[in-house]
Short mmCIF file of C-alpha atoms in Angstrom, two decimals:
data_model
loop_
_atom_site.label_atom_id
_atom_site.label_comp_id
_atom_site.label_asym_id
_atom_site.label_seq_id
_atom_site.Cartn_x
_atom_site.Cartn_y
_atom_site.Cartn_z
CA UNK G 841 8.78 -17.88 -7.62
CA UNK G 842 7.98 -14.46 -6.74
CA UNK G 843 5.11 -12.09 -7.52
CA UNK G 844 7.64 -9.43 -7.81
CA UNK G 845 8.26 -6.30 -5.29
CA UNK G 846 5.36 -4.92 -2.86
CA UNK G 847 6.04 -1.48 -2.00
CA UNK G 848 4.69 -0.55 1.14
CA UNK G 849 3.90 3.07 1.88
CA UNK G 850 4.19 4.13 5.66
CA UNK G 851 1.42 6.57 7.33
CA UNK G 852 1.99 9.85 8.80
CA UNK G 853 4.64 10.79 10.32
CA UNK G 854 6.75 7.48 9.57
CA UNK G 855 4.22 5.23 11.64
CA UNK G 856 3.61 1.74 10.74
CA UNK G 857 4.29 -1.71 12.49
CA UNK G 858 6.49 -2.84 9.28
CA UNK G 859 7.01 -6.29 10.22
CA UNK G 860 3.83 -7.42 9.87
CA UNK G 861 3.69 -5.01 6.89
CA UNK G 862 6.84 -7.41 5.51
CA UNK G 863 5.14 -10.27 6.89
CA UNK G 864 2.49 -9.79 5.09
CA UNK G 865 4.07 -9.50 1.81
CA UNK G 866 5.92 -12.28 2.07
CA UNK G 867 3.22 -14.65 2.76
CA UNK G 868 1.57 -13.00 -0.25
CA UNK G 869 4.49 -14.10 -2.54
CA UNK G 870 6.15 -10.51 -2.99
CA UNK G 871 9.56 -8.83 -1.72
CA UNK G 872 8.89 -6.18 0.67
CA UNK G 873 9.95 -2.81 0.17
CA UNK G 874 9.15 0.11 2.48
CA UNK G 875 9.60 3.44 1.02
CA UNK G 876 11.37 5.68 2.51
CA UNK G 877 8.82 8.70 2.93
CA UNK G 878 6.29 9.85 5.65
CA UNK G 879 2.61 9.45 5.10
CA UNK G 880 1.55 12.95 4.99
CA UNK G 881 -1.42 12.76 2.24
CA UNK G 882 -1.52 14.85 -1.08
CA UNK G 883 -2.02 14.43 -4.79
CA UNK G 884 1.57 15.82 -4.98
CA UNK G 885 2.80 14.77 -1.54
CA UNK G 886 6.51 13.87 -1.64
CA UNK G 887 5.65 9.85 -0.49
CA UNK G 888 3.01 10.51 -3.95
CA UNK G 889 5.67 11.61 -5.74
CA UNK G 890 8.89 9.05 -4.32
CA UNK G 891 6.33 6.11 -4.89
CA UNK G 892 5.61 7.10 -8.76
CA UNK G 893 9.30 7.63 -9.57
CA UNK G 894 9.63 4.29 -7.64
CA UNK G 895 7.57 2.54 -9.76
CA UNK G 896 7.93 4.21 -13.14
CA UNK G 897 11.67 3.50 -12.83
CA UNK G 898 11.51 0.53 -11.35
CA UNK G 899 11.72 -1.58 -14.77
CA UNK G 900 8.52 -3.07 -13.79
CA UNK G 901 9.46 -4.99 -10.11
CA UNK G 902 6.48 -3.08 -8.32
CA UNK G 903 3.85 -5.24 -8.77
CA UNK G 904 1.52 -4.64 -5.49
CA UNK G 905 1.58 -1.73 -2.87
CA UNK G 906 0.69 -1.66 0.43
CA UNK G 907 -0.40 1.42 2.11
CA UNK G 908 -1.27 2.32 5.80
CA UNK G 909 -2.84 5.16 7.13
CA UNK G 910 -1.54 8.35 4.88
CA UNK G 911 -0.01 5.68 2.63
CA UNK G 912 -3.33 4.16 2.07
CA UNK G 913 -4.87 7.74 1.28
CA UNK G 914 -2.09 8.21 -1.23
CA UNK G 915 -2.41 4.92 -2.95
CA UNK G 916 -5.98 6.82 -4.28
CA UNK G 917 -3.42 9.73 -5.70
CA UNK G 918 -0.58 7.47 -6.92
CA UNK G 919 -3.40 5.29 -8.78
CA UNK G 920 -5.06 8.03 -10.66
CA UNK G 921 -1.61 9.52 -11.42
CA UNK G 922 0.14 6.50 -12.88
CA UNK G 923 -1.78 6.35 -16.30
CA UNK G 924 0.07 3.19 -18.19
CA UNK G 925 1.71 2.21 -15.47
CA UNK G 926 -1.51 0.99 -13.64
CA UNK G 927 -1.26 -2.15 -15.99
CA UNK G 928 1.99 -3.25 -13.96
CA UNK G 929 0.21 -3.04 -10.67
CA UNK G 930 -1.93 -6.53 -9.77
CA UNK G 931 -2.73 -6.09 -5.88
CA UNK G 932 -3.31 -2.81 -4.02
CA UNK G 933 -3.77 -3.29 -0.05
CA UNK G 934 -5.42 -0.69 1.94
CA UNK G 935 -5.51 -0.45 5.78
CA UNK G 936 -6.72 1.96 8.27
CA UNK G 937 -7.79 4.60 5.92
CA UNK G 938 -11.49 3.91 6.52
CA UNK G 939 -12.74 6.92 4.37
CA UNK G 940 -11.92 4.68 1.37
CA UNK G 941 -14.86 2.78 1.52
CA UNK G 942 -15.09 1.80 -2.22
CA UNK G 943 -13.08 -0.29 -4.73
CA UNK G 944 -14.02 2.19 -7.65
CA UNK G 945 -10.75 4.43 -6.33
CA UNK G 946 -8.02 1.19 -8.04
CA UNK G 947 -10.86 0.82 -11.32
CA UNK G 948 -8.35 -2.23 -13.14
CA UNK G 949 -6.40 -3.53 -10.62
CA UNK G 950 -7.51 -7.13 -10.66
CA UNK G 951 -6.63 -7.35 -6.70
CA UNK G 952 -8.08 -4.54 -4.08
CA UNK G 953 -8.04 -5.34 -0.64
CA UNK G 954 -9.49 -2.34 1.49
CA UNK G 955 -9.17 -3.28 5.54
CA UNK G 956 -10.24 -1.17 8.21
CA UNK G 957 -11.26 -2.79 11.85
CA UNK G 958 -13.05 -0.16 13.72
CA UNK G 959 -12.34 -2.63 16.78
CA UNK G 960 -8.76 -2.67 16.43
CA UNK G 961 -6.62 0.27 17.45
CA UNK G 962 -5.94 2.15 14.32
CA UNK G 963 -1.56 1.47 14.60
CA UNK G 964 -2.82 -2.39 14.86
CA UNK G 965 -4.43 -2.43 11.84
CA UNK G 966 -1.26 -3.85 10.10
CA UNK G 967 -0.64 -6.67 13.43
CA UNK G 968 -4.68 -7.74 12.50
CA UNK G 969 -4.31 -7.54 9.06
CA UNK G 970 -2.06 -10.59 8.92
CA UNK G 971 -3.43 -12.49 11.81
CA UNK G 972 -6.78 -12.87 9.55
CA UNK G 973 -4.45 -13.40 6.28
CA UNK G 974 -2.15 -15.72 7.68
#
């Protein structure tokens, strides 16, 4: 049984350690899905964009959505810009975007992790994130 299709959403310039990333879904119960679009951060920034028409086309498979760095910035833009389609969404992971500091940003997604390690170099955030999950 599956808990459907994470989509995880890569930082800035492409960076991210995605196996842990994978991983990490996984041992949560999803598919892993990395979309294919750089981190750079806007309300209208094309991985913004790419991950809505992922998920508003997706016939309802993207159930959680994983973002690091930029990704995590533009989960905050791709949650207040998904209106219905919020209700489809059950976990939200956030890590090494340590300006979000507050659950408030996801307001009805029953899951929220937000994950920042100030001790752990910011491109092993994802490597820590499953070590203490696992």
């Amino acid at each position: 049984m599956t808990n459907g299709t994470m989509l995880i959403l890569r930082g800035v310039q492409n960076l991210l350690h995605e196996t842990p990333a994978k991983q990490y879904a996984v041992t949560m119960g999803y598919t892993p899905e990395v979309l294919n679009a750089s981190g750079e951060t806007g309300l209208y920034s094309a991985q913004t964009n790419l991950a809505i028409k992922r998920i508003i086309n997706g016939h309802g498979d993207i159930s959680g959505i994983y973002g690091f760095s930029g990704g995590g910035y533009n989960l905050v833009h791709i949650w207040a810009r998904l209106g219905n389609y919020q209700k489809q969404i059950k976990k939200i992971v956030v890590l090494g975007a340590p300006n979000i500091i507050g659950y408030s940003a996801f307001a009805g997604c029953e899951d929220v992790e937000i994950f920042n390690n100030p001790y752990i170099a910011h491109m092993l955030q994802p490597d820590n994130f499953l070590e203490l999950n696992t």
